[in-house]
Tab-separated table of C-alpha atoms in Angstrom:
chain	number	residue	atom	x	y	z
A	3	THR	CA	0.000	0.000	0.000
A	4	PRO	CA	2.744	2.616	0.737
A	5	GLY	CA	4.328	1.821	-2.628
A	6	ILE	CA	1.055	2.287	-4.499
A	7	LEU	CA	0.419	5.564	-2.668
A	8	PHE	CA	3.933	6.694	-3.610
A	9	LEU	CA	3.240	6.001	-7.302
A	10	LEU	CA	-0.045	7.903	-7.068
A	11	LYS	CA	1.797	10.818	-5.479
A	12	GLU	CA	4.085	10.932	-8.515
A	13	LEU	CA	1.157	11.525	-10.879
A	14	PRO	CA	0.704	15.218	-11.676
A	15	GLN	CA	-3.100	14.922	-11.563
A	16	ILE	CA	-3.058	13.868	-7.897
A	17	GLU	CA	-1.961	16.181	-5.110
A	18	PHE	CA	-1.106	15.124	-1.573
A	19	TYR	CA	-1.912	17.957	0.781
A	20	GLN	CA	-0.752	16.074	3.866
A	21	THR	CA	2.962	16.763	4.003
A	22	ALA	CA	3.410	14.238	6.820
A	23	LEU	CA	2.136	11.454	4.561
A	24	ALA	CA	4.328	12.649	1.700
A	25	GLU	CA	7.408	12.630	3.935
A	26	PHE	CA	6.457	9.194	5.248
A	27	LEU	CA	6.178	7.762	1.732
A	28	LYS	CA	9.634	9.019	0.734
A	29	GLY	CA	11.254	6.391	2.925
A	30	PHE	CA	9.403	3.512	1.263
A	31	ASN	CA	8.817	4.483	-2.396
A	32	THR	CA	8.388	1.337	-4.557
A	33	LEU	CA	10.388	-1.051	-2.386
A	34	THR	CA	7.260	-2.106	-0.503
A	35	ILE	CA	5.658	-3.341	-3.729
A	36	ILE	CA	8.687	-5.523	-4.468
A	37	TRP	CA	8.735	-6.830	-0.893
A	38	ALA	CA	5.010	-7.578	-1.051
A	39	PHE	CA	5.281	-9.580	-4.281
A	40	GLY	CA	8.380	-11.411	-3.034
A	41	ALA	CA	6.803	-12.290	0.316
A	42	THR	CA	3.592	-13.447	-1.374
A	43	ILE	CA	5.455	-15.753	-3.745
A	44	ALA	CA	7.631	-17.107	-0.928
A	45	PHE	CA	4.695	-17.786	1.414
A	46	TYR	CA	2.640	-19.400	-1.354
A	47	CYS	CA	5.470	-21.680	-2.515
A	48	TYR	CA	6.319	-22.715	1.036
A	49	GLY	CA	2.720	-23.152	2.145
A	50	SER	CA	1.745	-25.247	-0.877
A	51	SER	CA	4.766	-27.555	-0.843
A	52	TRP	CA	6.184	-28.012	2.684
A	53	TYR	CA	3.998	-31.013	3.486
A	54	LYS	CA	4.743	-32.621	0.119
A	55	LYS	CA	8.460	-32.116	0.667
A	56	LYS	CA	8.154	-33.657	4.138
A	57	VAL	CA	6.543	-36.776	2.667
A	58	ARG	CA	9.168	-36.975	-0.076
A	59	ASP	CA	11.977	-36.605	2.465
A	60	ASN	CA	10.492	-39.445	4.538
A	61	ILE	CA	10.269	-41.591	1.410
A	62	ASP	CA	13.894	-40.865	0.566
A	63	VAL	CA	15.027	-41.731	4.107
A	64	LEU	CA	13.014	-44.964	4.069
A	65	GLU	CA	14.390	-46.024	0.680
A	66	ARG	CA	17.950	-45.405	1.835
A	67	GLU	CA	17.413	-47.415	5.008
A	68	MET	CA	15.690	-50.303	3.265
A	69	VAL	CA	18.957	-51.384	1.606
A	70	ASP	CA	20.488	-52.230	4.978
A	71	GLY	CA	17.177	-53.424	6.408
A	72	THR	CA	16.538	-55.795	3.513
A	73	TYR	CA	20.052	-57.172	3.858
A	74	GLN	CA	19.470	-57.889	7.545
A	75	LEU	CA	16.163	-59.612	6.776
A	76	ALA	CA	17.869	-61.764	4.161
A	77	SER	CA	20.684	-62.668	6.560
A	78	ARG	CA	18.340	-63.697	9.371
A	79	ILE	CA	16.079	-65.711	7.093
A	80	GLY	CA	19.140	-67.328	5.531
A	81	GLU	CA	20.140	-68.502	9.029
A	82	GLY	CA	16.886	-70.442	9.234
A	83	ARG	CA	14.893	-68.054	11.384
A	84	SER	CA	11.187	-67.543	10.850
A	85	PRO	CA	10.031	-64.384	9.057
A	86	GLU	CA	8.451	-63.091	12.289
A	87	ASN	CA	11.702	-63.629	14.159
A	88	ALA	CA	13.652	-61.902	11.393
A	89	ILE	CA	11.293	-58.905	11.538
A	90	LYS	CA	11.694	-58.784	15.337
A	91	PHE	CA	15.484	-58.756	14.908
A	92	VAL	CA	15.321	-55.819	12.476
A	93	THR	CA	13.002	-54.001	14.888
A	94	ASP	CA	15.572	-54.353	17.681
A	95	THR	CA	18.606	-53.392	15.579
A	96	MET	CA	17.017	-50.428	13.756
A	97	PRO	CA	14.628	-48.981	16.370
A	98	LYS	CA	14.820	-45.279	15.476
A	99	THR	CA	14.810	-45.630	11.697
A	100	GLU	CA	11.807	-45.351	9.406
A	101	PHE	CA	12.407	-48.921	8.238
A	102	GLY	CA	12.549	-50.143	11.815
A	103	LYS	CA	9.307	-48.332	12.693
A	104	VAL	CA	7.460	-50.070	9.862
A	105	MET	CA	8.854	-53.449	10.931
A	106	LYS	CA	7.922	-52.746	14.554
A	107	GLU	CA	4.352	-51.931	13.582
A	108	THR	CA	4.206	-55.073	11.464
A	109	TYR	CA	5.494	-57.277	14.269
A	110	SER	CA	3.056	-55.707	16.728
A	111	THR	CA	0.155	-56.377	14.348
A	112	ILE	CA	1.192	-60.021	13.970
A	113	ARG	CA	1.347	-60.484	17.736
A	114	THR	CA	-1.794	-58.596	18.748
A	115	ARG	CA	-4.123	-59.474	15.875
A	116	HIS	CA	-2.680	-62.914	15.052
A	117	ALA	CA	-2.618	-61.741	11.454
A	118	THR	CA	-0.753	-63.356	8.607
A	119	LEU	CA	2.419	-61.721	7.341
A	120	GLU	CA	0.691	-60.465	4.200
A	121	ASP	CA	-2.235	-58.973	6.123
A	122	ALA	CA	0.100	-57.338	8.645
A	123	PHE	CA	1.711	-55.477	5.763
A	124	PHE	CA	-1.038	-54.930	3.210
A	125	ASP	CA	-4.411	-55.015	4.966
A	126	ASP	CA	-6.472	-51.948	4.078
A	127	ASN	CA	-7.633	-51.408	7.673
A	128	TYR	CA	-4.587	-52.099	9.838
A	129	GLY	CA	-1.646	-52.913	7.541
A	130	SER	CA	1.656	-51.247	8.384
A	131	LEU	CA	2.005	-49.979	4.798
A	132	MET	CA	-1.223	-47.964	4.909
A	133	HIS	CA	0.663	-44.682	5.304
A	134	VAL	CA	3.828	-45.628	3.428
A	135	TYR	CA	3.995	-43.910	0.023
A	136	SER	CA	7.161	-45.461	-1.368
A	137	LYS	CA	6.401	-47.687	-4.342
A	138	LYS	CA	9.878	-49.217	-4.162
A	139	PHE	CA	9.427	-50.207	-0.531
A	140	LYS	CA	6.000	-51.734	-1.191
A	141	LEU	CA	7.461	-53.668	-4.121
A	142	ILE	CA	10.228	-55.080	-1.927
A	143	ILE	CA	7.759	-56.162	0.766
A	144	ARG	CA	5.523	-57.745	-1.882
A	145	LEU	CA	8.476	-59.712	-3.257
A	146	PHE	CA	9.441	-60.650	0.301
A	147	VAL	CA	5.981	-62.057	1.071
A	148	THR	CA	5.661	-63.775	-2.311
A	149	SER	CA	9.109	-65.387	-2.223
A	150	LEU	CA	8.389	-66.868	1.227
A	151	LYS	CA	5.854	-69.137	-0.411
A	152	ARG	CA	8.730	-70.750	-2.328
A	153	GLY	CA	10.786	-71.395	0.781
A	154	VAL	CA	13.148	-69.539	3.076
A	155	GLU	CA	16.186	-70.201	0.881
A	156	GLN	CA	14.505	-68.683	-2.140
A	157	CYS	CA	13.309	-65.755	-0.039
A	158	SER	CA	16.806	-65.093	1.307
A	159	GLN	CA	18.359	-65.088	-2.165
A	160	THR	CA	15.631	-62.779	-3.474
A	161	LEU	CA	16.165	-60.271	-0.673
A	162	PHE	CA	19.941	-60.314	-1.193
A	163	MET	CA	19.481	-59.580	-4.893
A	164	ILE	CA	17.019	-56.784	-4.146
A	165	SER	CA	19.342	-55.225	-1.574
A	166	ASN	CA	22.290	-55.224	-4.004
A	167	HIS	CA	20.145	-53.850	-6.824
A	168	PHE	CA	18.800	-50.899	-4.858
A	169	ASP	CA	22.231	-50.212	-3.391
A	170	GLN	CA	23.616	-49.790	-6.907
A	171	LEU	CA	20.573	-47.732	-7.884
A	172	LYS	CA	21.102	-45.334	-4.968
A	173	LYS	CA	24.765	-44.925	-5.854
A	174	THR	CA	23.785	-44.039	-9.420
A	175	GLU	CA	21.253	-41.470	-8.168
A	176	ASP	CA	23.847	-39.945	-5.836
A	177	ASN	CA	26.336	-39.631	-8.691
A	178	LEU	CA	23.678	-37.930	-10.808
A	179	LEU	CA	22.887	-35.470	-8.003
A	180	ASN	CA	26.585	-34.691	-7.561
A	181	THR	CA	26.793	-33.968	-11.281
A	182	LEU	CA	23.830	-31.586	-11.106
A	183	ARG	CA	24.835	-29.978	-7.809
A	184	ASN	CA	27.213	-27.468	-9.409
A	185	ALA	CA	24.555	-26.239	-11.830
A	186	LEU	CA	21.887	-26.091	-9.119
A	187	SER	CA	24.130	-24.206	-6.691
A	188	MET	CA	24.976	-21.659	-9.396
A	189	MET	CA	21.265	-21.142	-10.094
A	190	ARG	CA	20.578	-20.588	-6.384
A	191	THR	CA	23.521	-18.210	-6.057
A	192	THR	CA	22.424	-16.221	-9.102
A	193	ALA	CA	18.854	-15.912	-7.826
A	194	SER	CA	19.717	-15.028	-4.232
A	195	ILE	CA	22.936	-12.962	-4.552
A	196	PHE	CA	23.921	-11.912	-8.072
A	197	ALA	CA	20.469	-10.837	-9.299
A	198	PRO	CA	19.802	-8.502	-6.318
A	199	MET	CA	23.320	-7.068	-6.552
A	200	ILE	CA	23.024	-6.335	-10.279
A	201	THR	CA	19.549	-4.794	-10.027
A	202	GLY	CA	20.687	-2.708	-7.057
A	203	LEU	CA	23.707	-1.538	-9.055
A	204	ILE	CA	21.462	-0.526	-11.957
A	205	VAL	CA	19.243	1.571	-9.697
A	206	THR	CA	22.255	3.182	-7.987
A	207	LEU	CA	23.876	4.074	-11.324
A	208	GLN	CA	20.598	5.571	-12.539
A	209	GLN	CA	20.394	7.709	-9.413
A	210	MET	CA	24.016	8.852	-9.843
A	211	ILE	CA	23.366	9.752	-13.487
A	212	GLN	CA	20.290	11.781	-12.611
A	213	THR	CA	22.141	13.598	-9.814
A	214	GLY	CA	25.079	14.330	-12.123
A	215	LEU	CA	22.852	15.633	-14.917
A	216	ALA	CA	20.948	17.878	-12.509
A	217	SER	CA	24.235	19.259	-11.155
A	218	ALA	CA	25.578	19.870	-14.678
A	219	GLN	CA	22.433	21.722	-15.670
A	220	GLN	CA	22.678	23.948	-12.588
A	221	GLN	CA	26.297	24.775	-13.361
A	222	LEU	CA	25.424	25.636	-16.983
A	223	SER	CA	22.611	27.861	-15.783
A	224	SER	CA	24.944	29.660	-13.349
A	225	LEU	CA	27.366	30.325	-16.192
A	226	GLY	CA	24.683	31.907	-18.302
A	227	TYR	CA	24.006	28.987	-20.598
A	228	SER	CA	20.351	28.641	-19.622
A	229	GLN	CA	19.328	28.667	-23.274
A	230	PHE	CA	22.033	26.175	-24.229
A	231	VAL	CA	20.409	22.749	-24.279
A	232	LEU	CA	22.298	19.533	-24.849
A	233	SER	CA	20.312	16.421	-25.625
A	234	PHE	CA	22.536	14.144	-23.534
A	235	LEU	CA	22.062	16.435	-20.527
A	236	SER	CA	18.285	16.103	-20.578
A	237	PRO	CA	16.918	14.228	-17.543
A	238	PRO	CA	15.778	10.627	-18.123
A	239	ASN	CA	12.105	10.028	-18.790
A	240	ILE	CA	11.893	7.351	-16.077
A	241	SER	CA	12.387	8.061	-12.386
A	242	VAL	CA	14.673	6.059	-10.109
A	243	GLU	CA	11.729	4.692	-8.134
A	244	VAL	CA	9.945	3.390	-11.240
A	245	LEU	CA	13.183	1.842	-12.526
A	246	GLN	CA	13.594	0.243	-9.104
A	247	LEU	CA	10.110	-1.270	-9.403
A	248	ILE	CA	10.794	-2.599	-12.920
A	249	SER	CA	14.164	-4.052	-11.893
A	250	GLY	CA	12.620	-5.614	-8.779
A	251	VAL	CA	9.881	-7.342	-10.770
A	252	TYR	CA	12.498	-8.594	-13.249
A	253	MET	CA	14.592	-9.927	-10.368
A	254	LEU	CA	11.587	-11.795	-8.927
A	255	LEU	CA	10.810	-13.312	-12.311
């Protein structure tokens, strides 16, 4: 609002009779408009995506932990333990991880509801995967349950293969992110540091030019050259405040 009032004050058709308001607006000019647009964009982007990012971060953590968790399941089952015992072992060794929490909930469902392994994972009403959104993790658990029907040896080999496969897949993704990190960091640096510095420099140079031209015109007038007009000494058609608004909008874009 102060920025809009400042622009209205600049129009020759509108006169501000309250000098206090005019003096108050001088300190804000068009900066408040830029701040308002920037804050609106920032709040909207954060408010519409923070919960999605939280879910995606949880998925990423779970998929990184499932490589080690799947390996431990395969090792315990390969030793001849029952699937329930293997799940209990993973629950005890990975208690504070997302993978361990899912296994703990699964083991608790098996004990309290006397449910089958498949129902403890996939039941629509009480399955431990109800609120898990990772397709990779659900695929691994489905292969785990399905391979058990062919025997513990087959299940152990399947889980070992899955663990190795996703370990290599994560390494490939990490290498890709490292390759893109330089480009992404340069984009962030340009948007957050270089763009504001350059736009600020443009506005400052414009203000210096206007001040210098006004001083040159005064000196020419004092020397008696009031009728002597030079085209390059004419003041710019755009004010510093309006240029600041245009540069600020460009920077936000």
